[in-house]
Structure formats: C-alpha cells, structure tokens
CSV table of C-alpha atoms in Angstrom, one decimal:
chain,number,residue,atom,x,y,z
A,239,MET,CA,75.4,120.5,112.8
A,240,LYS,CA,73.3,119.9,109.6
A,241,HIS,CA,74.9,119.0,106.3
A,242,ILE,CA,74.3,122.4,104.8
A,243,LYS,CA,76.4,124.0,107.6
A,244,TYR,CA,79.3,121.7,106.7
A,245,GLN,CA,79.0,123.0,103.1
A,246,GLU,CA,78.8,126.6,104.2
A,247,ALA,CA,81.9,126.3,106.4
A,248,ALA,CA,83.8,124.4,103.7
A,249,LYS,CA,83.0,127.1,101.1
A,250,LEU,CA,84.2,129.9,103.4
A,251,LEU,CA,87.4,128.1,104.2
A,252,PHE,CA,88.0,127.2,100.6
A,253,GLU,CA,87.6,130.8,99.5
A,254,HIS,CA,90.0,132.1,102.1
A,255,ARG,CA,92.5,129.4,101.0
A,256,LEU,CA,92.4,130.3,97.3
A,257,ASN,CA,92.4,134.0,97.9
A,258,LYS,CA,95.2,133.8,100.5
A,259,LEU,CA,93.1,135.5,103.1
A,260,THR,CA,93.1,135.1,106.9
A,261,ILE,CA,90.1,134.6,109.2
A,262,ASN,CA,89.6,135.5,112.8
A,263,GLU,CA,87.0,132.7,113.3
A,264,LEU,CA,84.2,130.9,111.6
A,265,PRO,CA,80.7,132.3,112.1
A,266,LYS,CA,79.4,130.9,115.3
A,267,LYS,CA,76.8,128.6,113.6
A,268,LEU,CA,79.6,127.1,111.5
A,269,ILE,CA,82.2,126.4,114.2
A,270,PRO,CA,82.8,122.6,114.6
A,271,THR,CA,82.0,121.3,118.0
A,272,SER,CA,82.9,117.7,117.6
A,273,PHE,CA,85.3,115.6,115.6
A,274,GLU,CA,82.4,114.5,113.4
A,275,ASP,CA,81.7,118.1,112.6
A,276,ALA,CA,85.3,118.8,111.8
A,277,TYR,CA,85.9,115.9,109.5
A,278,SER,CA,82.5,116.4,107.8
A,279,ILE,CA,83.6,120.0,107.0
A,280,GLN,CA,87.0,118.6,105.7
A,281,ASP,CA,85.1,116.1,103.5
A,282,GLU,CA,83.1,119.0,102.0
A,283,LEU,CA,86.3,120.9,101.6
A,284,LYS,CA,87.8,118.0,99.7
A,285,LEU,CA,85.0,118.1,97.2
A,286,LEU,CA,85.8,121.8,96.5
A,287,TYR,CA,89.5,121.1,96.2
A,288,LEU,CA,88.8,118.3,93.7
A,289,SER,CA,86.7,120.7,91.6
A,290,LEU,CA,89.8,122.7,90.8
A,291,LYS,CA,91.3,122.1,87.3
A,292,ASP,CA,94.1,119.5,87.1
A,293,ASN,CA,93.8,118.6,90.8
A,294,ILE,CA,93.5,115.1,92.1
A,295,SER,CA,93.9,113.4,95.5
A,296,ILE,CA,97.4,111.9,96.0
A,297,GLY,CA,97.0,110.6,99.6
A,298,LYS,CA,96.8,111.7,103.2
A,299,LYS,CA,98.8,113.5,105.8
A,300,VAL,CA,98.8,112.7,109.5
A,301,GLY,CA,99.3,115.5,112.0
A,302,CYS,CA,99.9,115.9,115.7
A,303,THR,CA,101.7,112.5,116.0
A,304,SER,CA,103.8,113.4,119.0
A,305,THR,CA,102.6,113.3,122.6
A,306,GLU,CA,103.8,116.9,123.1
A,307,GLY,CA,101.7,118.1,120.1
A,308,GLN,CA,98.6,116.3,121.3
A,309,LYS,CA,99.0,117.8,124.8
A,310,GLN,CA,99.2,121.2,123.2
A,311,LEU,CA,95.9,120.8,121.5
A,312,ASP,CA,94.3,118.7,124.3
A,313,ILE,CA,93.6,115.7,122.2
A,314,ASP,CA,94.6,112.0,122.7
A,315,GLU,CA,95.2,110.9,119.1
A,316,PRO,CA,96.5,112.4,115.8
A,317,PHE,CA,94.3,113.9,113.1
A,318,TYR,CA,94.5,113.7,109.3
A,319,GLY,CA,94.1,115.8,106.1
A,320,ASN,CA,94.4,115.3,102.4
A,321,LEU,CA,97.2,115.8,99.9
A,322,TYR,CA,96.5,117.2,96.5
A,323,SER,CA,98.5,117.2,93.2
A,324,ARG,CA,98.0,121.0,92.7
A,325,PHE,CA,99.7,121.7,96.0
A,326,TYR,CA,102.6,119.3,95.6
A,327,SER,CA,106.1,119.2,94.0
A,328,ILE,CA,108.9,116.7,93.5
A,329,ASP,CA,112.5,118.0,93.9
A,330,ILE,CA,111.3,121.6,93.8
A,331,GLU,CA,114.1,124.3,93.6
A,332,GLU,CA,112.2,127.3,95.0
A,333,LEU,CA,108.8,128.2,96.4
A,334,SER,CA,107.2,131.7,96.8
A,335,SER,CA,106.3,133.0,100.2
A,336,LYS,CA,103.4,134.8,98.6
A,337,LYS,CA,101.5,131.5,98.6
A,338,PHE,CA,101.3,131.4,102.4
A,339,ASN,CA,100.2,133.2,105.5
A,340,LYS,CA,102.2,132.0,108.5
A,341,PRO,CA,103.8,128.7,107.3
A,342,PHE,CA,105.8,126.2,109.2
A,343,ILE,CA,108.0,123.4,107.7
A,344,GLU,CA,107.9,119.8,108.9
A,345,PRO,CA,110.3,117.0,107.7
A,346,GLU,CA,108.4,113.7,107.3
A,347,ILE,CA,108.6,110.2,106.1
A,348,ALA,CA,105.9,109.3,103.6
A,349,LEU,CA,104.8,105.7,102.8
A,350,ARG,CA,103.6,104.7,99.3
A,351,ILE,CA,100.5,102.4,99.0
A,352,LYS,CA,101.3,99.2,97.2
A,353,ASP,CA,97.9,98.3,95.9
A,354,ASP,CA,94.3,99.5,96.4
A,355,ILE,CA,93.6,98.7,100.1
A,356,ASN,CA,90.8,96.3,100.8
A,357,ILE,CA,89.3,97.9,103.9
A,358,SER,CA,87.2,94.9,104.6
A,359,LYS,CA,90.4,93.3,106.0
A,360,ALA,CA,90.9,96.2,108.5
A,361,PRO,CA,92.1,96.6,111.1
A,362,PHE,CA,95.7,96.2,109.9
A,363,ALA,CA,98.8,95.7,112.0
A,364,LEU,CA,102.6,95.7,111.6
A,365,LYS,CA,102.4,92.2,110.2
A,366,ASP,CA,100.6,93.7,107.2
A,367,VAL,CA,103.2,96.3,106.4
A,368,ASP,CA,104.8,94.5,103.4
A,369,THR,CA,101.4,94.0,101.8
A,370,LEU,CA,100.3,97.6,102.3
A,371,PHE,CA,103.4,99.6,101.3
A,372,ASP,CA,105.9,99.3,98.5
A,373,GLY,CA,108.3,102.0,99.5
A,374,PHE,CA,108.9,105.4,101.3
A,375,VAL,CA,110.0,108.8,100.3
A,376,CYS,CA,111.5,111.7,102.3
A,377,ALA,CA,109.3,114.7,102.3
A,378,LEU,CA,108.6,118.2,103.6
A,379,GLU,CA,105.1,119.3,104.6
A,380,ILE,CA,104.2,123.0,104.8
A,381,VAL,CA,101.4,123.6,107.3
A,382,ASP,CA,99.8,127.0,107.5
A,383,PHE,CA,97.2,128.6,109.8
A,384,ARG,CA,94.6,130.8,108.2
A,385,PHE,CA,93.2,131.7,111.6
A,386,ASN,CA,94.5,134.9,113.3
A,387,LYS,CA,95.0,133.1,116.6
A,388,ASN,CA,97.7,131.0,118.3
A,389,LEU,CA,97.6,127.2,117.9
A,390,ARG,CA,95.9,126.4,121.1
A,391,GLU,CA,93.2,129.1,120.4
A,392,ILE,CA,92.6,127.7,116.9
A,393,GLY,CA,92.2,124.2,118.4
A,394,ALA,CA,92.2,120.7,116.9
A,395,LEU,CA,88.7,120.9,115.4
A,396,ASN,CA,89.4,124.0,113.4
A,397,LEU,CA,92.7,122.5,112.2
A,398,ILE,CA,90.9,119.3,111.1
A,399,ALA,CA,88.3,121.3,109.3
A,400,THR,CA,91.0,123.2,107.4
A,401,ASN,CA,92.4,120.1,105.9
A,402,GLY,CA,94.7,119.4,108.9
A,403,ALA,CA,96.4,122.7,108.2
A,404,SER,CA,98.2,121.1,105.2
A,405,GLU,CA,99.0,123.6,102.5
A,406,TYR,CA,101.8,122.2,100.4
A,407,TRP,CA,103.8,119.0,100.2
A,408,ILE,CA,107.2,118.4,98.7
A,409,ARG,CA,109.1,115.1,98.3
A,410,ASN,CA,112.2,113.7,96.7
A,411,SER,CA,112.0,111.7,93.6
A,412,GLU,CA,113.6,108.5,94.8
A,413,ILE,CA,111.4,105.7,96.3
A,414,PHE,CA,113.2,103.7,98.9
A,415,ASP,CA,112.6,100.1,100.1
A,416,ILE,CA,110.9,100.1,103.5
A,417,ASN,CA,113.3,97.4,104.7
A,418,THR,CA,116.3,99.7,104.2
A,419,ILE,CA,115.5,102.0,107.2
A,420,ASN,CA,115.0,101.5,110.9
A,421,PHE,CA,111.8,103.4,111.3
A,422,GLU,CA,112.1,103.2,115.1
A,423,ASN,CA,115.4,105.1,115.2
A,424,HIS,CA,116.5,107.2,112.2
A,425,PRO,CA,117.8,110.8,112.8
A,426,VAL,CA,116.4,113.6,110.7
A,427,ASN,CA,117.7,117.2,110.9
A,428,ILE,CA,116.5,120.5,109.4
A,429,SER,CA,118.6,123.6,108.5
A,430,PHE,CA,118.0,127.1,107.3
A,431,ASP,CA,120.8,128.7,105.3
A,432,ASN,CA,123.1,125.8,106.2
A,433,LYS,CA,122.5,126.5,110.0
A,434,LEU,CA,121.1,123.6,111.9
A,435,ILE,CA,117.9,124.6,113.6
A,436,GLY,CA,116.2,121.3,114.5
A,437,GLU,CA,117.2,117.8,115.3
A,438,GLY,CA,114.7,114.9,115.4
A,439,ASN,CA,114.1,111.3,114.8
A,440,THR,CA,111.6,109.1,113.1
A,441,ASN,CA,110.6,107.6,116.5
A,442,SER,CA,109.0,111.0,117.3
A,443,VAL,CA,106.2,109.9,115.0
A,444,MET,CA,104.2,107.6,117.3
A,445,GLY,CA,107.3,105.5,117.9
A,446,SER,CA,107.6,104.8,114.1
A,447,PRO,CA,106.1,106.3,110.9
A,448,LEU,CA,104.6,102.8,110.4
A,449,ASN,CA,102.4,103.2,113.4
A,450,SER,CA,101.2,106.5,112.1
A,451,ALA,CA,100.3,105.1,108.7
A,452,LEU,CA,98.5,102.1,110.1
A,453,TRP,CA,96.5,104.4,112.4
A,454,LEU,CA,95.4,106.5,109.4
A,455,ILE,CA,94.4,103.5,107.3
A,456,ASN,CA,92.4,101.9,110.1
A,457,LYS,CA,90.9,105.3,111.1
A,458,ILE,CA,89.5,106.0,107.6
A,459,ALA,CA,88.5,102.4,107.1
A,460,LYS,CA,85.9,102.8,109.9
A,461,LYS,CA,84.2,105.4,107.7
A,462,GLY,CA,84.4,103.3,104.6
A,463,GLU,CA,87.3,105.2,103.0
A,464,THR,CA,90.3,103.6,101.4
A,465,LEU,CA,93.7,104.6,99.8
A,466,LEU,CA,94.6,103.6,96.3
A,467,LYS,CA,97.8,102.3,94.7
A,468,GLY,CA,100.4,105.0,94.4
A,469,HIS,CA,98.8,107.2,97.1
A,470,PHE,CA,101.1,108.5,99.9
A,471,ILE,CA,100.7,108.8,103.6
A,472,SER,CA,102.8,111.6,105.0
A,473,THR,CA,103.2,110.3,108.5
A,474,GLY,CA,104.0,113.4,110.7
A,475,THR,CA,106.9,115.6,111.5
A,476,CYS,CA,110.2,114.1,112.8
A,477,THR,CA,111.3,117.4,114.3
A,478,LYS,CA,109.5,120.3,115.8
A,479,ALA,CA,107.8,122.5,113.3
A,480,HIS,CA,109.8,125.6,112.3
A,481,GLU,CA,108.4,128.8,110.9
A,482,LEU,CA,109.5,129.6,107.4
A,483,ILE,CA,111.6,132.7,106.8
A,484,PRO,CA,111.6,134.3,103.3
A,485,ASN,CA,114.8,134.3,101.4
A,486,SER,CA,116.1,131.2,103.1
A,487,LYS,CA,117.5,127.9,101.8
A,488,ILE,CA,115.5,125.1,103.5
A,489,SER,CA,117.2,121.7,103.9
A,490,ALA,CA,116.0,118.6,105.6
A,491,ASP,CA,118.7,115.9,106.0
A,492,PHE,CA,117.5,112.3,106.1
A,493,GLY,CA,121.0,110.9,106.3
A,494,GLN,CA,121.7,108.1,103.8
A,495,PHE,CA,118.4,108.8,102.1
A,496,GLY,CA,119.5,112.2,101.1
A,497,LYS,CA,118.1,115.7,101.5
A,498,VAL,CA,114.9,117.5,100.6
A,499,GLU,CA,115.7,121.2,100.0
A,500,PHE,CA,114.5,124.3,98.3
A,501,PHE,CA,114.8,128.1,98.4
A,502,TYR,CA,112.0,129.9,100.1
A,503,LYS,CA,111.9,133.2,98.3
C-alpha cells in the first residue's frame, strides 16, 4: 500500500472517531493487508490526533496480551496503540456513554518511564527494569470498536490501524514503587454496581506486566521509536474485557493498591 493510502485510511478513521460514527469496513483499497500497513495507518492517525488542540502523547497501550485473545484474532503476539492526554483522566468521577459506540472496560497495570529511553541499548530484558521504570499505576482502559462487526471479523489489522481500539484511559493518582508488587501473581477484580463480574490476575498479561512493557519497548525500538520520561505503558487487561453498561458504577479492585472507579452515565 502506498503512503497516500495510509493517509486516506487514517483520515477516514479519524473523522469517524471524532464524529462518533461507526463504519462497516474501510474502502477495499484502504484495507490493511499486513502489519506494516496497519501500523503505518496508525502512525498517520497519530499525526492527526496530535493536531488536536491541547493534545499530546502520554505513552502506549498494549493489547491482546493473553494467549486466549491472540487465538481469537489468529495472531501470535500482542499489538500496541497510543495514549493521548485529551482522552485521559486521573481519578475521574463520571464518564458519559455518549462518547462511545460499543465500549469494553479493561483493568490494567501501567508502568511509568523513568528517563528518556536510549533505544540504541535495545533489546532490554528483566535485568533492566529498574533503569526503565520508576513506578506503576492502576488503570482502566476503555476499548471501543467503530466497525459494525464482531471482533474476529474486524481482525487484528483493523484494530491496530484504529489505534489498537484504545478510546479512553483512566488511572489513579498514586504512583507505586515497582518493588512493592508481585507482578507475576497479583489478583485484580472488576465490579459493576458493587456486583463482582470478573476476576483476574496480573499474570494474565504475558505472565507479568513487565514482560508486556519490555515487549513494547523492544518492538518500537526496531522502528526507531522511543518513550520519554513520564510516559506510561498500559500493559494489557488483567481480566476479560467487559462491555460497559450505562448508569453503572464501575470499580476495579487492585487490592492493597486501591480501586479505580467511576460512574458510567
């Protein structure tokens, strides 16, 4: 696919996102047929997002970090998207359902970048964790699907092109030391209206959110991209994704690290 097609696809997806419209499918000539196509469209989409007033990049999200999720989309590795300040809140109290189409909620651990990453030192490994990250936060990612199809029909390439389906990101305000949690075994639960609907664990995220974050850093380093001090990596859902229901109180319980909750009106 030629570069101008990436731009055309990104513009179409961007307009649908801003106008809260759905789409059956991209025009045939704009449908990504490879991961290179999909991420190239995402890169063009990022430029459009960054053209919005008072909007900056605040990091990355990793999606499809479970074996089950990858099998569903017939892929053998996760994918990523971008996080933006305009679609982000800290300790939010309520969020309007009018912002979304068919949103799902995912409780996640997000790692904060300690210093601008020198990608010439990639690939990084677990031994580098203390030099890469200076803390973590508990978060909720809202993923949404603008395509009028089920997830398998949408496919991984369309999800990647549409910013990894990431629409909104919420985190708590407290930054925790990464050495205060067992990333390989920490329970995370999610409730709607005080009713438990999902139980999970941090080990659902590639065995540990650290593995997810390292995968992301090494993946983008191969294309010459880095992450800057203060950026976050939201590492993937610790439970199954659950469809949001209007007029519900959403609460994700991270145990000793508190809850992330809001009212979805």
